[in-house]
Each structure stands twice: as structure tokens, then as C-alpha cells.
Short mmCIF file of N, CA and C in Angstrom, two decimals:
data_model
loop_
_atom_site.label_atom_id
_atom_site.label_comp_id
_atom_site.label_asym_id
_atom_site.label_seq_id
_atom_site.Cartn_x
_atom_site.Cartn_y
_atom_site.Cartn_z
N MET A 825 12.13 -10.64 13.45
CA MET A 825 10.89 -10.09 12.95
C MET A 825 10.25 -11.09 11.98
N THR A 826 8.99 -11.39 12.19
CA THR A 826 8.26 -12.30 11.33
C THR A 826 7.72 -11.54 10.12
N ILE A 827 7.96 -12.10 8.94
CA ILE A 827 7.47 -11.49 7.70
C ILE A 827 6.07 -12.04 7.44
N THR A 828 5.09 -11.16 7.35
CA THR A 828 3.71 -11.55 7.10
C THR A 828 3.39 -11.45 5.62
N ALA A 829 2.25 -12.00 5.24
CA ALA A 829 1.79 -11.88 3.85
C ALA A 829 1.58 -10.41 3.49
N GLN A 830 1.13 -9.61 4.45
CA GLN A 830 0.94 -8.17 4.21
C GLN A 830 2.29 -7.49 3.98
N ASP A 831 3.32 -7.88 4.75
CA ASP A 831 4.66 -7.33 4.55
C ASP A 831 5.17 -7.68 3.15
N GLU A 832 4.97 -8.92 2.75
CA GLU A 832 5.42 -9.36 1.43
C GLU A 832 4.69 -8.60 0.32
N LEU A 833 3.40 -8.38 0.51
CA LEU A 833 2.62 -7.64 -0.48
C LEU A 833 3.15 -6.21 -0.61
N LEU A 834 3.36 -5.55 0.51
CA LEU A 834 3.92 -4.19 0.45
C LEU A 834 5.32 -4.19 -0.15
N ASP A 835 6.14 -5.17 0.19
CA ASP A 835 7.48 -5.23 -0.39
C ASP A 835 7.43 -5.37 -1.90
N ARG A 836 6.52 -6.18 -2.41
CA ARG A 836 6.36 -6.29 -3.87
C ARG A 836 5.99 -4.94 -4.47
N LYS A 837 5.08 -4.24 -3.82
CA LYS A 837 4.68 -2.92 -4.31
C LYS A 837 5.85 -1.94 -4.26
N PHE A 838 6.59 -1.96 -3.15
CA PHE A 838 7.74 -1.06 -3.04
C PHE A 838 8.78 -1.38 -4.10
N ASP A 839 8.96 -2.66 -4.39
CA ASP A 839 9.93 -3.03 -5.42
C ASP A 839 9.50 -2.53 -6.80
N ILE A 840 8.21 -2.59 -7.07
CA ILE A 840 7.71 -2.05 -8.34
C ILE A 840 7.96 -0.55 -8.41
N CYS A 841 7.65 0.13 -7.32
CA CYS A 841 7.86 1.58 -7.28
C CYS A 841 9.33 1.92 -7.44
N PHE A 842 10.19 1.16 -6.79
CA PHE A 842 11.63 1.38 -6.92
C PHE A 842 12.06 1.20 -8.37
N SER A 843 11.54 0.17 -9.03
CA SER A 843 11.92 -0.06 -10.43
C SER A 843 11.43 1.08 -11.33
N HIS A 844 10.30 1.69 -11.00
CA HIS A 844 9.84 2.85 -11.77
C HIS A 844 10.80 4.02 -11.60
N ALA A 845 11.30 4.19 -10.39
CA ALA A 845 12.20 5.31 -10.11
C ALA A 845 13.61 5.06 -10.65
N ASP A 846 14.08 3.83 -10.62
CA ASP A 846 15.44 3.50 -11.08
C ASP A 846 15.46 3.44 -12.61
N GLN A 847 15.42 4.58 -13.22
CA GLN A 847 15.27 4.67 -14.67
C GLN A 847 16.45 4.08 -15.45
N ASN A 848 17.66 4.19 -14.94
CA ASN A 848 18.80 3.65 -15.69
C ASN A 848 19.15 2.22 -15.28
N ARG A 849 18.37 1.66 -14.37
CA ARG A 849 18.48 0.25 -13.95
C ARG A 849 19.85 -0.10 -13.37
N ASP A 850 20.44 0.84 -12.62
CA ASP A 850 21.75 0.55 -12.02
C ASP A 850 21.63 0.08 -10.57
N GLY A 851 20.41 -0.12 -10.09
CA GLY A 851 20.20 -0.66 -8.75
C GLY A 851 20.10 0.37 -7.65
N VAL A 852 20.19 1.64 -7.99
CA VAL A 852 20.02 2.73 -7.03
C VAL A 852 19.21 3.83 -7.70
N VAL A 853 18.58 4.66 -6.87
CA VAL A 853 17.85 5.81 -7.38
C VAL A 853 18.64 7.05 -6.99
N ASP A 854 18.85 7.92 -7.97
CA ASP A 854 19.52 9.19 -7.70
C ASP A 854 18.76 10.31 -8.40
N ALA A 855 19.26 11.52 -8.28
CA ALA A 855 18.55 12.68 -8.83
C ALA A 855 18.32 12.56 -10.32
N SER A 856 19.28 12.01 -11.06
CA SER A 856 19.11 11.90 -12.51
C SER A 856 18.00 10.93 -12.87
N ASP A 857 17.81 9.88 -12.05
CA ASP A 857 16.70 8.95 -12.29
C ASP A 857 15.35 9.67 -12.17
N ILE A 858 15.24 10.51 -11.17
CA ILE A 858 13.96 11.20 -10.95
C ILE A 858 13.69 12.20 -12.07
N LEU A 859 14.71 12.90 -12.53
CA LEU A 859 14.55 13.82 -13.65
C LEU A 859 14.17 13.05 -14.93
N THR A 860 14.81 11.91 -15.13
CA THR A 860 14.49 11.07 -16.29
C THR A 860 13.05 10.58 -16.21
N PHE A 861 12.64 10.16 -15.02
CA PHE A 861 11.25 9.71 -14.81
C PHE A 861 10.27 10.82 -15.19
N ALA A 862 10.50 12.02 -14.68
CA ALA A 862 9.61 13.15 -14.97
C ALA A 862 9.58 13.41 -16.47
N SER A 863 10.73 13.42 -17.11
CA SER A 863 10.80 13.66 -18.56
C SER A 863 10.08 12.57 -19.34
N ARG A 864 10.20 11.35 -18.87
CA ARG A 864 9.54 10.23 -19.55
C ARG A 864 8.02 10.38 -19.51
N VAL A 865 7.49 10.77 -18.36
CA VAL A 865 6.04 10.96 -18.25
C VAL A 865 5.59 12.12 -19.15
N ILE A 866 6.33 13.22 -19.12
CA ILE A 866 5.99 14.38 -19.95
C ILE A 866 5.99 14.00 -21.42
N SER A 867 7.01 13.27 -21.86
CA SER A 867 7.09 12.84 -23.26
C SER A 867 5.95 11.90 -23.62
N ALA A 868 5.64 10.96 -22.71
CA ALA A 868 4.61 9.96 -23.00
C ALA A 868 3.26 10.60 -23.27
N VAL A 869 2.95 11.68 -22.56
CA VAL A 869 1.65 12.33 -22.76
C VAL A 869 1.72 13.43 -23.82
N GLU A 870 2.92 13.60 -24.40
CA GLU A 870 3.12 14.56 -25.49
C GLU A 870 2.85 16.00 -25.08
N GLU A 871 3.26 16.31 -23.85
CA GLU A 871 3.11 17.67 -23.33
C GLU A 871 4.37 18.45 -23.68
N PRO A 872 4.26 19.65 -24.17
CA PRO A 872 5.46 20.46 -24.42
C PRO A 872 6.24 20.67 -23.12
N PHE A 873 7.55 20.56 -23.19
CA PHE A 873 8.36 20.65 -21.98
C PHE A 873 8.32 22.02 -21.33
N ALA A 874 7.98 23.05 -22.08
CA ALA A 874 7.93 24.41 -21.50
C ALA A 874 6.55 24.76 -20.95
N SER A 875 5.59 23.85 -21.07
CA SER A 875 4.23 24.16 -20.61
C SER A 875 4.19 24.25 -19.08
N PRO A 876 3.19 24.95 -18.55
CA PRO A 876 3.06 25.01 -17.08
C PRO A 876 2.93 23.63 -16.42
N LYS A 877 2.22 22.70 -17.06
CA LYS A 877 2.08 21.35 -16.50
C LYS A 877 3.43 20.63 -16.43
N SER A 878 4.23 20.78 -17.48
CA SER A 878 5.55 20.13 -17.50
C SER A 878 6.48 20.76 -16.48
N VAL A 879 6.49 22.07 -16.43
CA VAL A 879 7.34 22.76 -15.46
C VAL A 879 6.94 22.35 -14.04
N ALA A 880 5.64 22.27 -13.80
CA ALA A 880 5.16 21.84 -12.47
C ALA A 880 5.62 20.41 -12.18
N MET A 881 5.55 19.52 -13.15
CA MET A 881 5.98 18.13 -12.96
C MET A 881 7.47 18.08 -12.62
N LEU A 882 8.28 18.82 -13.35
CA LEU A 882 9.72 18.83 -13.09
C LEU A 882 10.03 19.39 -11.70
N GLN A 883 9.33 20.45 -11.31
CA GLN A 883 9.57 21.04 -9.99
C GLN A 883 9.13 20.11 -8.87
N VAL A 884 7.96 19.50 -9.04
CA VAL A 884 7.46 18.57 -8.04
C VAL A 884 8.41 17.38 -7.90
N CYS A 885 8.92 16.88 -9.01
CA CYS A 885 9.84 15.74 -8.94
C CYS A 885 11.17 16.14 -8.30
N ASP A 886 11.61 17.35 -8.53
CA ASP A 886 12.82 17.82 -7.86
C ASP A 886 12.57 17.89 -6.34
N ASP A 887 11.44 18.45 -5.96
CA ASP A 887 11.08 18.51 -4.53
C ASP A 887 10.95 17.10 -3.95
N TRP A 888 10.33 16.20 -4.71
CA TRP A 888 10.14 14.82 -4.28
C TRP A 888 11.50 14.16 -4.04
N TRP A 889 12.44 14.35 -4.98
CA TRP A 889 13.76 13.78 -4.82
C TRP A 889 14.42 14.30 -3.54
N ARG A 890 14.37 15.59 -3.33
CA ARG A 890 15.00 16.17 -2.14
C ARG A 890 14.41 15.55 -0.86
N ALA A 891 13.10 15.37 -0.84
CA ALA A 891 12.46 14.76 0.33
C ALA A 891 12.85 13.29 0.46
N LEU A 892 12.90 12.56 -0.67
CA LEU A 892 13.28 11.15 -0.63
C LEU A 892 14.70 10.98 -0.09
N VAL A 893 15.63 11.73 -0.66
CA VAL A 893 17.02 11.55 -0.24
C VAL A 893 17.20 11.98 1.22
N ALA A 894 16.50 13.02 1.64
CA ALA A 894 16.60 13.47 3.04
C ALA A 894 16.02 12.43 3.99
N GLY A 895 14.96 11.75 3.59
CA GLY A 895 14.28 10.81 4.49
C GLY A 895 14.69 9.36 4.36
N LEU A 896 15.20 8.96 3.19
CA LEU A 896 15.46 7.54 2.95
C LEU A 896 16.93 7.18 2.81
N ASP A 897 17.77 8.13 2.47
CA ASP A 897 19.20 7.87 2.24
C ASP A 897 19.94 7.78 3.57
N THR A 898 19.87 6.62 4.20
CA THR A 898 20.42 6.48 5.54
C THR A 898 21.94 6.47 5.59
N ASN A 899 22.61 6.10 4.50
CA ASN A 899 24.08 6.09 4.52
C ASN A 899 24.68 7.38 3.96
N GLY A 900 23.84 8.32 3.53
CA GLY A 900 24.31 9.63 3.12
C GLY A 900 25.11 9.68 1.83
N ASP A 901 24.91 8.68 0.95
CA ASP A 901 25.69 8.68 -0.30
C ASP A 901 24.99 9.39 -1.45
N GLY A 902 23.83 10.01 -1.19
CA GLY A 902 23.13 10.73 -2.25
C GLY A 902 22.36 9.83 -3.20
N ARG A 903 22.22 8.57 -2.82
CA ARG A 903 21.48 7.61 -3.62
C ARG A 903 20.64 6.76 -2.68
N ILE A 904 19.60 6.15 -3.23
CA ILE A 904 18.73 5.29 -2.44
C ILE A 904 18.79 3.89 -3.03
N ASP A 905 19.16 2.93 -2.19
CA ASP A 905 19.20 1.55 -2.67
C ASP A 905 17.86 0.88 -2.32
N PRO A 906 17.62 -0.32 -2.84
CA PRO A 906 16.31 -0.97 -2.59
C PRO A 906 15.97 -1.15 -1.12
N GLU A 907 16.94 -1.50 -0.30
CA GLU A 907 16.65 -1.71 1.13
C GLU A 907 16.31 -0.38 1.80
N GLU A 908 17.06 0.68 1.50
CA GLU A 908 16.72 1.99 2.06
C GLU A 908 15.31 2.40 1.63
N TYR A 909 14.97 2.09 0.38
CA TYR A 909 13.64 2.44 -0.13
C TYR A 909 12.55 1.69 0.64
N ARG A 910 12.73 0.37 0.80
CA ARG A 910 11.73 -0.42 1.51
C ARG A 910 11.55 0.08 2.94
N VAL A 911 12.64 0.24 3.65
CA VAL A 911 12.57 0.66 5.06
C VAL A 911 11.91 2.04 5.15
N GLY A 912 12.34 2.96 4.31
CA GLY A 912 11.77 4.31 4.34
C GLY A 912 10.31 4.33 3.96
N MET A 913 9.93 3.55 2.96
CA MET A 913 8.53 3.51 2.53
C MET A 913 7.65 2.90 3.61
N ARG A 914 8.15 1.91 4.32
CA ARG A 914 7.36 1.34 5.42
C ARG A 914 7.02 2.42 6.45
N ARG A 915 8.01 3.26 6.73
CA ARG A 915 7.79 4.35 7.67
C ARG A 915 6.76 5.35 7.11
N ILE A 916 6.89 5.67 5.84
CA ILE A 916 6.00 6.66 5.22
C ILE A 916 4.57 6.14 5.14
N VAL A 917 4.38 4.90 4.69
CA VAL A 917 3.01 4.40 4.55
C VAL A 917 2.36 4.14 5.89
N GLY A 918 3.15 4.08 6.94
CA GLY A 918 2.59 3.92 8.27
C GLY A 918 1.91 5.16 8.80
N SER A 919 2.09 6.27 8.12
CA SER A 919 1.47 7.53 8.52
C SER A 919 0.75 8.15 7.33
N PRO A 920 -0.57 8.20 7.35
CA PRO A 920 -1.29 8.81 6.23
C PRO A 920 -0.82 10.24 5.93
N GLU A 921 -0.49 10.98 6.97
CA GLU A 921 -0.03 12.36 6.75
C GLU A 921 1.32 12.37 6.03
N ALA A 922 2.23 11.50 6.43
CA ALA A 922 3.54 11.42 5.79
C ALA A 922 3.40 10.94 4.35
N PHE A 923 2.50 9.96 4.13
CA PHE A 923 2.30 9.47 2.77
C PHE A 923 1.77 10.59 1.88
N ASP A 924 0.75 11.30 2.34
CA ASP A 924 0.20 12.40 1.54
C ASP A 924 1.25 13.46 1.25
N ALA A 925 2.02 13.82 2.25
CA ALA A 925 3.05 14.85 2.06
C ALA A 925 4.10 14.41 1.05
N ALA A 926 4.46 13.12 1.07
CA ALA A 926 5.49 12.61 0.18
C ALA A 926 4.99 12.36 -1.23
N SER A 927 3.76 11.91 -1.36
CA SER A 927 3.32 11.41 -2.66
C SER A 927 2.26 12.23 -3.37
N ARG A 928 1.41 12.91 -2.64
CA ARG A 928 0.30 13.61 -3.28
C ARG A 928 0.76 14.61 -4.34
N PRO A 929 1.79 15.42 -4.08
CA PRO A 929 2.20 16.37 -5.13
C PRO A 929 2.65 15.69 -6.42
N VAL A 930 3.39 14.58 -6.30
CA VAL A 930 3.84 13.87 -7.50
C VAL A 930 2.65 13.24 -8.21
N ALA A 931 1.80 12.55 -7.46
CA ALA A 931 0.63 11.91 -8.07
C ALA A 931 -0.26 12.95 -8.74
N THR A 932 -0.47 14.07 -8.09
CA THR A 932 -1.31 15.12 -8.67
C THR A 932 -0.71 15.64 -9.97
N ALA A 933 0.60 15.87 -9.97
CA ALA A 933 1.27 16.36 -11.19
C ALA A 933 1.14 15.35 -12.33
N ILE A 934 1.31 14.06 -12.00
CA ILE A 934 1.19 13.02 -13.03
C ILE A 934 -0.22 13.00 -13.61
N TRP A 935 -1.23 12.98 -12.73
CA TRP A 935 -2.60 12.87 -13.23
C TRP A 935 -3.05 14.14 -13.92
N GLN A 936 -2.53 15.29 -13.53
CA GLN A 936 -2.86 16.51 -14.27
C GLN A 936 -2.24 16.49 -15.66
N LEU A 937 -1.05 15.94 -15.78
CA LEU A 937 -0.46 15.76 -17.11
C LEU A 937 -1.30 14.79 -17.93
N CYS A 938 -1.76 13.75 -17.28
CA CYS A 938 -2.56 12.72 -17.94
C CYS A 938 -3.89 13.28 -18.44
N ASP A 939 -4.49 14.16 -17.69
CA ASP A 939 -5.77 14.79 -18.04
C ASP A 939 -5.50 15.89 -19.06
N ARG A 940 -5.35 15.51 -20.29
CA ARG A 940 -4.90 16.41 -21.36
C ARG A 940 -5.80 17.62 -21.55
N ASP A 941 -7.11 17.43 -21.44
CA ASP A 941 -8.01 18.56 -21.70
C ASP A 941 -8.43 19.30 -20.43
N GLY A 942 -7.93 18.86 -19.29
CA GLY A 942 -8.18 19.57 -18.04
C GLY A 942 -9.61 19.49 -17.53
N ASP A 943 -10.35 18.47 -17.96
CA ASP A 943 -11.75 18.36 -17.55
C ASP A 943 -11.95 17.59 -16.24
N GLY A 944 -10.85 17.14 -15.64
CA GLY A 944 -10.95 16.40 -14.38
C GLY A 944 -11.14 14.91 -14.57
N ASP A 945 -11.26 14.46 -15.81
CA ASP A 945 -11.41 13.05 -16.11
C ASP A 945 -10.29 12.58 -17.03
N VAL A 946 -9.89 11.33 -16.86
CA VAL A 946 -8.84 10.73 -17.67
C VAL A 946 -9.47 9.61 -18.49
N THR A 947 -9.30 9.70 -19.81
CA THR A 947 -9.83 8.67 -20.70
C THR A 947 -8.89 7.48 -20.73
N ALA A 948 -9.36 6.38 -21.29
CA ALA A 948 -8.52 5.19 -21.42
C ALA A 948 -7.27 5.50 -22.24
N GLU A 949 -7.40 6.30 -23.27
CA GLU A 949 -6.25 6.66 -24.09
C GLU A 949 -5.24 7.50 -23.30
N GLU A 950 -5.73 8.49 -22.55
CA GLU A 950 -4.85 9.32 -21.73
C GLU A 950 -4.14 8.47 -20.68
N PHE A 951 -4.90 7.60 -20.04
CA PHE A 951 -4.34 6.72 -19.02
C PHE A 951 -3.26 5.81 -19.62
N GLY A 952 -3.54 5.28 -20.81
CA GLY A 952 -2.59 4.40 -21.48
C GLY A 952 -1.26 5.06 -21.76
N LYS A 953 -1.28 6.33 -22.07
CA LYS A 953 -0.02 7.05 -22.34
C LYS A 953 0.83 7.15 -21.08
N VAL A 954 0.22 7.47 -19.97
CA VAL A 954 0.98 7.54 -18.72
C VAL A 954 1.47 6.15 -18.33
N GLN A 955 0.62 5.15 -18.52
CA GLN A 955 1.03 3.79 -18.17
C GLN A 955 2.23 3.34 -19.01
N ALA A 956 2.30 3.77 -20.27
CA ALA A 956 3.46 3.45 -21.11
C ALA A 956 4.74 4.01 -20.50
N ALA A 957 4.65 5.19 -19.90
CA ALA A 957 5.83 5.78 -19.24
C ALA A 957 6.29 4.94 -18.05
N PHE A 958 5.36 4.19 -17.45
CA PHE A 958 5.70 3.31 -16.34
C PHE A 958 6.11 1.92 -16.83
N GLY A 959 6.10 1.71 -18.14
CA GLY A 959 6.50 0.44 -18.71
C GLY A 959 5.38 -0.55 -18.90
N ALA A 960 4.13 -0.14 -18.69
CA ALA A 960 3.00 -1.05 -18.87
C ALA A 960 2.71 -1.25 -20.35
N THR A 961 2.33 -2.46 -20.69
CA THR A 961 1.93 -2.75 -22.06
C THR A 961 0.55 -2.14 -22.30
N PRO A 962 0.16 -1.95 -23.56
CA PRO A 962 -1.20 -1.46 -23.83
C PRO A 962 -2.27 -2.36 -23.22
N GLU A 963 -2.05 -3.67 -23.24
CA GLU A 963 -3.03 -4.60 -22.65
C GLU A 963 -3.13 -4.38 -21.14
N ASN A 964 -1.98 -4.23 -20.47
CA ASN A 964 -2.01 -3.97 -19.03
C ASN A 964 -2.67 -2.64 -18.72
N ALA A 965 -2.41 -1.64 -19.52
CA ALA A 965 -3.05 -0.34 -19.31
C ALA A 965 -4.57 -0.46 -19.45
N ARG A 966 -5.00 -1.24 -20.44
CA ARG A 966 -6.44 -1.44 -20.65
C ARG A 966 -7.06 -2.17 -19.45
N LEU A 967 -6.41 -3.23 -19.00
CA LEU A 967 -6.91 -3.98 -17.84
C LEU A 967 -6.95 -3.10 -16.59
N ALA A 968 -5.89 -2.34 -16.38
CA ALA A 968 -5.85 -1.45 -15.22
C ALA A 968 -6.98 -0.45 -15.28
N PHE A 969 -7.18 0.15 -16.45
CA PHE A 969 -8.24 1.14 -16.59
C PHE A 969 -9.60 0.54 -16.25
N GLN A 970 -9.87 -0.65 -16.78
CA GLN A 970 -11.15 -1.30 -16.51
C GLN A 970 -11.35 -1.55 -15.02
N ARG A 971 -10.32 -2.01 -14.34
CA ARG A 971 -10.43 -2.30 -12.91
C ARG A 971 -10.57 -1.05 -12.05
N LEU A 972 -9.92 0.03 -12.49
CA LEU A 972 -9.94 1.26 -11.70
C LEU A 972 -11.18 2.11 -11.97
N ASP A 973 -11.86 1.86 -13.08
CA ASP A 973 -13.09 2.59 -13.42
C ASP A 973 -14.24 1.98 -12.63
N LEU A 974 -14.26 2.29 -11.35
CA LEU A 974 -15.20 1.64 -10.42
C LEU A 974 -16.65 1.92 -10.75
N ASP A 975 -16.96 3.11 -11.27
CA ASP A 975 -18.36 3.42 -11.58
C ASP A 975 -18.73 3.06 -13.02
N GLY A 976 -17.77 2.55 -13.80
CA GLY A 976 -18.04 2.08 -15.15
C GLY A 976 -18.45 3.16 -16.14
N ASP A 977 -18.06 4.41 -15.88
CA ASP A 977 -18.48 5.49 -16.77
C ASP A 977 -17.53 5.73 -17.94
N GLY A 978 -16.48 4.93 -18.07
CA GLY A 978 -15.58 5.06 -19.21
C GLY A 978 -14.49 6.11 -19.02
N SER A 979 -14.39 6.66 -17.82
CA SER A 979 -13.30 7.60 -17.54
C SER A 979 -12.91 7.46 -16.08
N LEU A 980 -11.74 7.95 -15.77
CA LEU A 980 -11.25 7.95 -14.40
C LEU A 980 -11.12 9.40 -13.95
N SER A 981 -11.73 9.71 -12.84
CA SER A 981 -11.55 11.06 -12.32
C SER A 981 -10.16 11.13 -11.68
N VAL A 982 -9.62 12.33 -11.62
CA VAL A 982 -8.33 12.51 -10.95
C VAL A 982 -8.45 12.02 -9.51
N ASN A 983 -9.60 12.24 -8.88
CA ASN A 983 -9.81 11.75 -7.52
C ASN A 983 -9.78 10.23 -7.45
N GLU A 984 -10.41 9.55 -8.42
CA GLU A 984 -10.37 8.08 -8.45
C GLU A 984 -8.93 7.59 -8.59
N LEU A 985 -8.16 8.28 -9.41
CA LEU A 985 -6.77 7.90 -9.60
C LEU A 985 -5.94 8.12 -8.34
N MET A 986 -6.24 9.18 -7.63
CA MET A 986 -5.52 9.43 -6.37
C MET A 986 -5.84 8.34 -5.35
N ILE A 987 -7.10 7.90 -5.31
CA ILE A 987 -7.48 6.82 -4.40
C ILE A 987 -6.74 5.53 -4.79
N ALA A 988 -6.70 5.23 -6.08
CA ALA A 988 -5.99 4.04 -6.55
C ALA A 988 -4.50 4.13 -6.23
N PHE A 989 -3.93 5.31 -6.41
CA PHE A 989 -2.52 5.54 -6.12
C PHE A 989 -2.25 5.25 -4.64
N ARG A 990 -3.08 5.80 -3.78
CA ARG A 990 -2.91 5.57 -2.34
C ARG A 990 -3.08 4.10 -2.00
N ASP A 991 -4.11 3.46 -2.55
CA ASP A 991 -4.34 2.05 -2.26
C ASP A 991 -3.17 1.19 -2.72
N PHE A 992 -2.63 1.48 -3.91
CA PHE A 992 -1.51 0.68 -4.40
C PHE A 992 -0.34 0.75 -3.43
N TYR A 993 -0.01 1.94 -3.00
CA TYR A 993 1.19 2.12 -2.19
C TYR A 993 1.00 1.77 -0.72
N THR A 994 -0.22 1.78 -0.22
CA THR A 994 -0.40 1.62 1.22
C THR A 994 -1.24 0.42 1.65
N SER A 995 -2.09 -0.09 0.79
CA SER A 995 -3.03 -1.13 1.22
C SER A 995 -2.36 -2.50 1.31
N THR A 996 -2.69 -3.21 2.37
CA THR A 996 -2.24 -4.60 2.51
C THR A 996 -3.34 -5.58 2.10
N ASP A 997 -4.40 -5.07 1.50
CA ASP A 997 -5.49 -5.90 1.01
C ASP A 997 -5.15 -6.36 -0.41
N PRO A 998 -4.94 -7.66 -0.63
CA PRO A 998 -4.57 -8.12 -1.97
C PRO A 998 -5.69 -7.93 -3.00
N GLU A 999 -6.89 -7.64 -2.54
CA GLU A 999 -8.02 -7.50 -3.47
C GLU A 999 -8.37 -6.05 -3.79
N THR A 1000 -7.69 -5.07 -3.22
CA THR A 1000 -8.04 -3.68 -3.47
C THR A 1000 -7.86 -3.33 -4.95
N ALA A 1001 -8.77 -2.55 -5.47
CA ALA A 1001 -8.70 -2.15 -6.88
C ALA A 1001 -7.41 -1.41 -7.18
N GLY A 1002 -6.87 -0.69 -6.21
CA GLY A 1002 -5.63 0.05 -6.42
C GLY A 1002 -4.46 -0.82 -6.82
N ASN A 1003 -4.52 -2.12 -6.51
CA ASN A 1003 -3.45 -3.02 -6.92
C ASN A 1003 -3.37 -3.18 -8.43
N TRP A 1004 -4.37 -2.70 -9.14
CA TRP A 1004 -4.36 -2.75 -10.60
C TRP A 1004 -3.76 -1.49 -11.22
N LEU A 1005 -3.25 -0.60 -10.41
CA LEU A 1005 -2.73 0.67 -10.93
C LEU A 1005 -1.73 0.48 -12.06
N PHE A 1006 -0.92 -0.56 -12.00
CA PHE A 1006 0.07 -0.81 -13.05
C PHE A 1006 -0.25 -2.07 -13.84
N GLY A 1007 -1.51 -2.48 -13.85
CA GLY A 1007 -1.95 -3.56 -14.69
C GLY A 1007 -1.77 -4.94 -14.10
N ALA A 1008 -1.84 -5.93 -14.97
CA ALA A 1008 -1.87 -7.33 -14.57
C ALA A 1008 -0.53 -7.88 -14.14
N ASP A 1009 0.58 -7.24 -14.51
CA ASP A 1009 1.88 -7.78 -14.12
C ASP A 1009 1.98 -7.92 -12.61
N PHE A 1010 1.51 -6.94 -11.87
CA PHE A 1010 1.55 -7.03 -10.42
C PHE A 1010 0.71 -8.20 -9.93
N GLN A 1011 -0.44 -8.39 -10.55
CA GLN A 1011 -1.35 -9.45 -10.13
C GLN A 1011 -0.74 -10.84 -10.30
N HIS A 1012 0.17 -10.97 -11.26
CA HIS A 1012 0.77 -12.27 -11.56
C HIS A 1012 2.18 -12.39 -11.03
N GLY A 1013 2.56 -11.51 -10.09
CA GLY A 1013 3.86 -11.61 -9.46
C GLY A 1013 4.99 -11.02 -10.28
N ARG A 1014 4.67 -10.32 -11.36
CA ARG A 1014 5.70 -9.67 -12.15
C ARG A 1014 5.65 -8.18 -11.85
N GLY A 1015 6.43 -7.42 -12.54
CA GLY A 1015 6.31 -5.98 -12.44
C GLY A 1015 7.44 -5.29 -11.74
N ALA A 1016 8.38 -5.98 -11.23
CA ALA A 1016 9.52 -5.30 -10.62
C ALA A 1016 10.75 -5.55 -11.43
#
């Protein structure tokens, strides 16, 4: 199989996503990593853990984990290694329906947590808090926000963020705005 520039681009993105999920950095993703990820996002946005948004985030991440392990854990060990993740994600991004089913609930829960006042828009400050949970520096969060604010109105709609989320995970276009979802590190070959 010939590796194309588009394959390499997607692999870099998948590696970044894997690193976000592998919270304890042991080289595999398991249920505790996903719970830690959810808790980290909730803490970053300063949402009370008993709130409906937090409970929804925890439930969605539990559901997400169950779907990931069922679909990507090919050796049945209850963990997902980087190769299983890449192979499984290639299959998922190849189908818009599969991608939406796998990712939309998690992305929606994250952006609803990010939208602190529930007005449907995310400010630069709100966005920065979620980006911190993903390990982005304040500068990277600022750069990402500027690139993703396509209409220049100073806020990101939850819909704009969902489009960026989809573009980051699925687009093979190196110039898509969604590639800025996690800031400049991705642009400079870092971020995994």
C-alpha cells in the first residue's frame, strides 16, 4: 500500500487525537483514560460535576468508550493501541454517517460545556478553557480561535465548532480551517 500525503496528514491528526485520549500517557487508551478526559474538560470549564452538562459529558464519554472499544479493539484486550486507533479511525472517517455517530455526541457535549451561558456562541475565553484541557497553550488557543472564527464576529457558534471538529478529523486538505482546531502545534508538525 502506497502512503500518500493525505494518508500522512490523517495519521498526524489521528495521532493527536490518540494523545488527547491517552490521558495517562501509557501508550494505550482504556476506559479510565476516557473518564479522565471527560473530567479534565469539565474541570477546565469550571462546571460543577453534578450539573446536567457534566453528567451528560460523562455519560456521552462512557458511551463513546463502549463504541470505541467495540469497533477499534481488534485484539480484544479492552484497550486501544495507536495502530488499532489509526486503522479504526480510517474506517470511521471513510463514512460520514459512521463519523457522525461516533463523534457528534462527544463533540456536542464538549461544545455545550464550553458555551458557559448557553447562548449558542463560544467566546475566546470559553474556547481557551476547553483548549487548555486538550493541552493547548493560551497562544495556541488564541490562534485557533482566530482561524476558526470564519465570519470574524468575535465568537464561535457551536455549529462552527462542529464543522471545524469534522474538518480536523476527516479532511485531507492541509489548508482547511479545521486543522487549526488545536492551534499552531499541528501546523508546525507538533501536537502528538
